[in-house]
XYZ file of C-alpha atoms in Angstrom:
480
model
C -131.446 135.969 47.366
C -132.139 133.164 44.929
C -130.064 130.094 44.188
C -130.823 128.523 40.849
C -134.012 128.680 38.768
C -137.410 128.637 40.443
C -139.965 126.003 39.483
C -143.718 125.836 39.957
C -144.780 123.860 43.075
C -144.798 120.135 42.417
C -142.508 120.484 39.380
C -139.109 120.897 40.988
C -137.002 118.323 39.124
C -134.987 117.309 42.189
C -137.896 117.219 44.630
C -137.519 113.556 45.603
C -133.781 113.904 46.149
C -134.458 117.087 48.108
C -136.930 115.110 50.226
C -134.217 112.555 51.013
C -131.968 115.372 52.243
C -134.752 116.750 54.434
C -135.575 113.331 55.866
C -131.917 112.659 56.686
C -131.726 115.876 58.705
C -135.061 115.305 60.427
C -134.123 111.716 61.252
C -130.843 112.878 62.787
C -132.586 115.374 65.092
C -135.314 112.957 66.225
C -132.840 110.128 66.757
C -130.975 112.356 69.215
C -134.098 112.515 71.372
C -133.814 108.834 72.324
C -130.307 107.674 71.425
C -128.791 109.346 74.478
C -130.857 107.278 76.938
C -128.649 104.194 76.693
C -125.494 106.348 76.791
C -126.258 107.806 80.234
C -124.221 105.260 82.256
C -121.263 105.819 79.921
C -121.630 109.617 80.268
C -121.867 109.328 84.051
C -118.662 107.290 84.185
C -116.730 109.339 81.631
C -117.586 112.802 83.022
C -118.386 111.864 86.641
C -121.794 113.436 86.108
C -124.466 113.617 88.813
C -128.070 112.476 88.397
C -129.081 116.130 87.977
C -126.474 116.576 85.222
C -127.808 113.538 83.379
C -131.379 114.811 83.668
C -130.401 118.052 81.928
C -128.537 116.184 79.191
C -131.891 114.546 78.423
C -134.333 117.316 79.312
C -132.364 120.269 77.977
C -132.511 119.012 74.397
C -136.241 118.292 74.542
C -136.976 121.641 76.201
C -135.197 123.939 73.743
C -136.343 121.770 70.820
C -139.955 122.374 71.824
C -139.478 126.066 72.613
C -138.222 127.143 69.181
C -140.447 125.095 66.852
C -143.114 127.744 66.200
C -140.740 130.751 65.914
C -138.494 128.625 63.680
C -141.410 127.731 61.416
C -142.373 131.407 61.233
C -138.769 132.344 60.472
C -138.665 129.881 57.576
C -141.955 131.218 56.197
C -140.663 134.794 56.387
C -137.041 134.493 55.245
C -136.891 131.255 53.237
C -136.991 127.615 54.332
C -133.806 126.620 52.532
C -131.796 129.227 54.427
C -133.342 128.296 57.790
C -132.856 124.572 57.109
C -129.163 124.915 56.256
C -128.574 127.202 59.246
C -130.198 124.617 61.508
C -128.203 121.701 60.087
C -124.944 123.657 60.405
C -125.665 124.551 64.031
C -126.765 120.980 64.806
C -123.536 119.591 63.363
C -121.356 122.022 65.337
C -123.147 121.346 68.610
C -122.944 117.581 68.033
C -119.159 117.904 67.756
C -119.111 120.133 70.836
C -121.118 117.534 72.794
C -118.795 114.752 71.655
C -115.733 116.710 72.810
C -117.224 117.772 76.169
C -114.866 117.612 79.153
C -117.414 118.477 81.855
C -121.126 117.937 82.539
C -121.794 121.687 82.162
C -120.153 121.728 78.714
C -122.245 118.765 77.618
C -125.491 120.230 79.009
C -124.977 123.579 77.265
C -124.131 121.796 74.016
C -127.360 119.812 74.290
C -129.394 122.964 74.940
C -128.080 124.611 71.769
C -128.383 121.342 69.861
C -132.083 121.318 70.783
C -132.450 124.821 69.351
C -130.889 123.596 66.101
C -133.177 120.558 65.977
C -136.205 122.764 66.533
C -135.040 125.053 63.734
C -134.725 122.170 61.259
C -137.961 120.260 61.733
C -140.605 122.842 60.725
C -138.634 123.506 57.550
C -138.878 119.827 56.610
C -142.696 119.861 56.716
C -142.779 123.296 55.084
C -140.544 122.152 52.219
C -142.780 119.112 51.652
C -145.759 121.480 51.393
C -143.805 123.644 48.961
C -142.331 120.906 46.780
C -145.240 118.468 46.430
C -148.918 118.475 45.519
C -151.773 115.944 45.609
C -150.834 112.282 45.888
C -147.132 113.059 45.749
C -147.470 115.184 48.888
C -149.219 112.337 50.696
C -146.450 109.955 49.657
C -143.821 112.432 50.855
C -145.534 112.745 54.232
C -145.648 108.952 54.312
C -141.882 108.814 54.048
C -141.621 111.517 56.718
C -143.827 109.404 58.999
C -141.660 106.363 58.300
C -138.537 108.277 59.304
C -140.241 109.482 62.511
C -141.260 105.931 63.395
C -137.788 104.525 62.803
C -136.022 107.378 64.627
C -138.277 107.087 67.681
C -137.606 103.401 68.274
C -134.158 103.003 66.694
C -132.414 105.376 69.117
C -131.852 102.857 71.934
C -130.669 100.165 69.508
C -128.291 102.512 67.683
C -126.895 103.922 70.911
C -126.390 100.446 72.326
C -124.508 99.302 69.218
C -122.250 102.384 69.156
C -121.309 101.990 72.821
C -120.785 98.241 72.395
C -118.370 98.920 69.504
C -116.558 101.956 70.934
C -116.487 100.871 74.574
C -118.170 102.293 77.672
C -115.452 104.847 78.480
C -115.687 106.905 75.282
C -118.549 105.271 73.408
C -120.951 108.048 74.429
C -118.816 110.562 72.509
C -119.447 108.708 69.241
C -123.196 108.863 69.885
C -122.792 112.596 69.160
C -119.825 112.588 66.755
C -121.617 110.250 64.332
C -123.707 113.299 63.360
C -120.662 115.048 61.859
C -120.461 113.188 58.500
C -124.269 113.117 58.208
C -124.511 116.845 58.876
C -121.743 117.779 56.423
C -123.257 115.634 53.661
C -126.693 117.157 54.316
C -125.326 120.703 54.028
C -123.538 119.977 50.733
C -126.532 118.193 49.181
C -129.016 120.678 50.618
C -127.260 123.618 48.927
C -127.486 121.784 45.607
C -130.956 120.256 45.775
C -133.262 122.406 47.898
C -135.422 124.922 46.010
C -134.691 128.624 45.646
C -135.942 130.961 48.361
C -139.566 132.063 48.033
C -139.976 134.921 50.477
C -143.647 135.929 50.715
C -144.097 139.646 51.365
C -147.239 138.857 53.347
C -145.231 137.085 56.048
C -142.446 139.528 56.846
C -141.498 140.459 60.374
C -141.450 138.577 63.654
C -143.929 139.036 66.488
C -141.463 139.305 69.400
C -144.180 139.643 72.057
C -145.856 136.523 70.665
C -142.510 134.691 70.669
C -141.939 135.633 74.325
C -145.449 134.661 75.453
C -145.484 131.343 73.619
C -141.959 130.486 74.758
C -142.775 131.254 78.392
C -146.025 129.287 78.218
C -144.395 126.203 76.682
C -141.493 126.443 79.163
C -143.808 126.545 82.180
C -145.948 123.671 80.872
C -143.028 121.406 79.972
C -140.580 122.108 82.804
C -142.307 120.111 85.598
C -142.695 117.170 83.226
C -139.130 117.261 81.947
C -137.828 117.583 85.506
C -139.779 114.493 86.577
C -137.494 111.747 87.833
C -138.571 108.442 89.342
C -142.214 109.462 89.310
C -141.540 112.750 91.130
C -140.796 116.251 89.920
C -138.341 118.737 91.386
C -140.392 121.797 90.396
C -144.016 122.526 91.381
C -146.851 121.189 89.208
C -148.817 124.445 89.538
C -146.447 125.897 86.939
C -148.408 123.886 84.352
C -151.551 125.879 85.205
C -149.636 129.161 85.009
C -148.178 128.078 81.665
C -151.637 127.249 80.314
C -152.838 130.728 81.330
C -149.848 132.292 79.554
C -150.749 130.334 76.400
C -154.301 131.703 76.651
C -152.774 135.172 76.903
C -150.672 134.374 73.811
C -153.810 133.502 71.821
C -155.465 136.757 72.931
C -152.370 138.728 71.931
C -152.234 137.089 68.494
C -155.850 138.060 67.832
C -155.151 141.622 68.945
C -152.026 141.753 66.784
C -153.955 140.567 63.724
C -156.844 142.986 64.463
C -154.440 145.935 64.533
C -152.988 145.022 61.153
C -149.805 143.398 62.484
C -148.235 140.071 61.532
C -148.839 137.584 64.354
C -146.499 134.708 65.112
C -149.408 132.263 64.612
C -152.185 133.564 62.390
C -155.546 133.015 64.174
C -156.816 131.823 60.777
C -154.956 128.570 61.409
C -156.809 127.744 64.612
C -160.197 128.633 63.088
C -159.825 125.576 60.843
C -161.649 122.792 62.722
C -159.739 120.001 61.051
C -156.371 121.663 61.693
C -157.182 122.312 65.368
C -158.492 118.753 65.879
C -155.456 117.334 64.066
C -153.063 119.253 66.322
C -154.944 118.108 69.432
C -155.070 114.503 68.182
C -151.325 114.563 67.525
C -150.609 115.918 71.007
C -152.765 113.288 72.737
C -151.441 110.433 70.603
C -147.781 111.377 71.186
C -148.572 111.385 74.923
C -149.823 107.827 74.449
C -147.114 106.102 72.440
C -143.820 107.862 73.266
C -144.088 107.054 76.972
C -144.330 103.359 76.107
C -140.647 103.156 75.149
C -139.597 104.664 78.480
C -141.791 102.307 80.525
C -140.856 99.163 78.581
C -137.142 100.064 78.751
C -137.294 100.255 82.560
C -139.443 97.110 82.773
C -137.194 94.985 80.559
C -133.922 96.202 82.103
C -134.788 96.472 85.788
C -137.723 94.091 85.969
C -136.412 91.307 83.728
C -132.655 92.004 83.766
C -132.216 92.754 80.049
C -129.185 94.665 78.790
C -129.709 98.083 77.176
C -129.219 96.584 73.712
C -131.576 93.659 74.379
C -134.167 96.077 75.724
C -133.931 98.133 72.533
C -134.251 95.017 70.376
C -137.404 94.026 72.274
C -139.301 96.998 70.806
C -137.885 96.687 67.286
C -141.117 95.219 65.919
C -142.960 98.434 66.842
C -140.389 100.491 64.911
C -140.518 98.243 61.847
C -144.312 98.134 61.799
C -144.508 101.897 62.198
C -142.013 102.601 59.418
C -143.637 100.295 56.849
C -147.188 101.368 57.701
C -146.265 105.069 57.519
C -144.943 104.666 53.979
C -148.034 102.686 52.963
C -150.302 105.145 54.764
C -148.918 107.972 52.670
C -150.264 106.212 49.576
C -153.670 105.454 51.103
C -154.454 108.711 52.898
C -155.605 110.475 49.733
C -158.339 107.867 49.245
C -159.254 107.043 52.839
C -158.712 110.369 54.584
C -159.334 110.536 58.340
C -160.761 106.988 58.301
C -157.182 105.745 57.924
C -156.173 107.546 61.135
C -159.178 106.062 62.966
C -158.244 102.545 61.819
C -154.652 103.150 62.885
C -155.725 104.205 66.377
C -157.916 101.110 66.700
C -154.840 98.974 65.940
C -152.797 100.908 68.517
C -155.418 100.260 71.208
C -155.608 96.554 70.320
C -151.811 96.207 70.156
C -151.084 97.932 73.481
C -153.872 96.073 75.311
C -152.588 92.778 73.869
C -149.036 93.649 74.963
C -150.253 93.927 78.543
C -152.135 90.620 78.324
C -149.011 88.878 77.013
C -146.778 90.320 79.736
C -149.250 89.269 82.435
C -149.661 85.670 81.256
C -146.326 84.838 79.602
C -143.336 83.517 81.588
C -140.735 86.132 82.477
C -137.296 86.190 80.873
C -136.149 86.288 77.268
C -139.420 84.722 76.146
C -141.343 87.787 77.342
C -139.488 90.033 74.907
C -140.148 87.629 72.042
C -143.813 87.176 72.983
C -144.497 90.917 72.870
C -143.112 91.197 69.327
C -146.469 90.483 67.647
C -148.691 92.831 69.711
C -146.054 95.564 69.497
C -145.943 95.018 65.727
C -149.730 95.557 65.590
C -149.392 98.723 67.687
C -146.515 99.898 65.468
C -148.554 99.394 62.299
C -151.341 101.398 63.911
C -148.874 104.131 64.848
C -147.600 104.353 61.279
C -151.180 104.725 60.030
C -151.767 107.482 62.591
C -148.751 109.819 62.723
C -147.999 110.324 59.033
C -151.606 110.496 57.716
C -152.623 112.807 60.578
C -149.792 115.168 59.706
C -150.687 115.127 56.009
C -154.400 115.700 56.679
C -153.820 118.354 59.335
C -151.591 120.410 57.038
C -153.605 119.718 53.850
C -155.681 122.916 53.901
C -152.890 125.166 55.184
C -151.639 127.751 52.655
C -148.016 127.128 51.684
C -147.059 130.617 52.916
C -147.960 129.463 56.471
C -146.716 125.879 56.148
C -143.672 126.287 58.400
C -145.640 127.994 61.159
C -148.445 125.400 60.940
C -145.905 122.565 61.117
C -144.220 124.264 64.084
C -147.509 124.452 65.994
C -148.275 120.808 65.166
C -144.832 119.625 66.271
C -144.911 121.761 69.425
C -148.114 119.960 70.371
C -146.364 116.654 69.749
C -143.410 117.660 71.951
C -145.729 118.754 74.765
C -147.638 115.492 74.369
C -144.365 113.564 74.601
C -143.399 115.351 77.823
C -146.871 114.837 79.309
C -146.925 111.155 78.363
C -143.492 110.333 79.785
C -144.220 112.246 83.009
C -147.689 110.708 83.458
C -146.492 107.176 82.754
C -143.511 107.695 85.026
C -145.823 108.735 87.831
C -148.109 105.750 87.205
C -145.237 103.274 86.845
C -143.126 104.373 89.807
C -146.190 105.026 91.947
C -147.342 101.434 91.422
C -143.831 100.152 92.165
C -143.888 102.025 95.483
C -147.370 100.786 96.386
C -146.717 97.135 95.501
C -143.204 96.615 96.824
C -141.460 96.766 93.425
C -143.918 94.620 91.463
C -142.726 95.476 87.939
C -145.469 93.427 86.306
C -148.266 95.429 87.918
C -146.384 98.683 87.298
C -146.061 98.085 83.565
C -149.740 97.079 83.415
C -150.769 100.396 84.993
C -148.660 102.392 82.550
C -149.795 100.423 79.495
C -153.466 100.938 80.322
C -152.844 104.654 80.801
C -151.392 104.600 77.273
C -154.482 102.735 76.039
C -156.699 105.382 77.632
C -154.825 108.207 75.885
C -154.987 106.338 72.568
C -158.746 105.978 73.034
C -159.021 109.742 73.612
C -157.101 110.329 70.377
C -159.471 107.881 68.675
C -162.476 109.930 69.839
C -160.907 113.072 68.358
C -160.338 111.260 65.063
C -163.927 110.026 65.024
C -165.188 113.554 65.735
C -163.327 114.960 62.724
C -164.432 112.021 60.577
C -168.113 112.348 61.516
C -168.180 116.140 61.250
C -166.686 115.898 57.764
C -163.638 117.597 56.313
C -163.757 120.783 54.246
C -163.894 119.939 50.564
C -161.419 122.553 49.395
C -157.872 121.784 50.399
C -156.602 125.267 49.846
C -152.900 124.523 49.812
C -151.298 127.318 47.906
């Protein structure tokens, strides 16, 4: 089914307005990853929720979000990204209202699980639509704006949640954290129907590999569950599930090759993973997200419990990272066409310098309000580096992917990022809380341990970027 006239790629007259619609939806879903953190005390009071209930309000969204990314990308490739995008936004809006009206912890947890499914359905379509709508420098600029929205959403969640609860009050303020999505979602649906391009269903990508969906879903579930269930540096499910999950993922890869060899349509075409630059880009993204997303968790605990900051003050303390990331991502989108992977390498160098400097400042600066102000500059440097890493890496990783596989490729890339996020938060939680236990609640030493773990992961991502840079990128970016 087609809506409106079709246009050649890169010539859709409303492509920049369509991008704004996509970014609004993507921003809304990523904001809901972090905005709920500061609402947890309000939720606990309003619904009399247990610690386990609160953990599932947080973990449930991240889990289902990560589980559906690749099948959702494949669905958009096969049936049309506009249709999948609007379906996802509609479901996200409904589940946001359901969460805001929840009268029990179970109701809220189920709403968050389905909301995560909707978020996972939306995000691969955003990257796929950018691939479809833009070419050349314009595509790099579009990915720059996508990176800017990711940077802002990641760090703005705690600030936004704190402001909403401060305005609406602790008793019912948490409800407005979810209900605020209603007007945004409705506007996105109306504008999306008008501005997004007509469906382009490719006959080469029909069908859905249900065995592949089951294997990948089980593998991702087993890998992520111990990390998402981690609380206070411990996990309530066994870590050996990660090994089992990794083996299931290996089985998934073997099945996809067999499916392709027998003439079927695999969930993830093995052709994607044979591209060295794509595979390295996915791995770099996973390792880097493990590095920087855990920082917000560790610093939030350090500022609030170690230094006595309020939730809002703690969020404001990391604002410089968000601002630096947003501005640098937009600029990076304009530079990536000329600098290529070198831009990502430079960004990672800045991240390493910024995070190491943050630790030095926290160790030698007096505690209190001054500590939050003193970390603004090093966190700004790290944020600029992050903006020059996330957006350009996404643009470069997807550059040689055919448009017909853009949604699937974006889903794989974002699944790696979600796994990296879960790994990073769990690993830094273990390091942070383990040091607290060993040192008699020395928050300074605990945050140092976690920050240097983040530096180590950023250095590993830097090595991957250098490997791709030194090996050279393929000359033909076969985006079609």
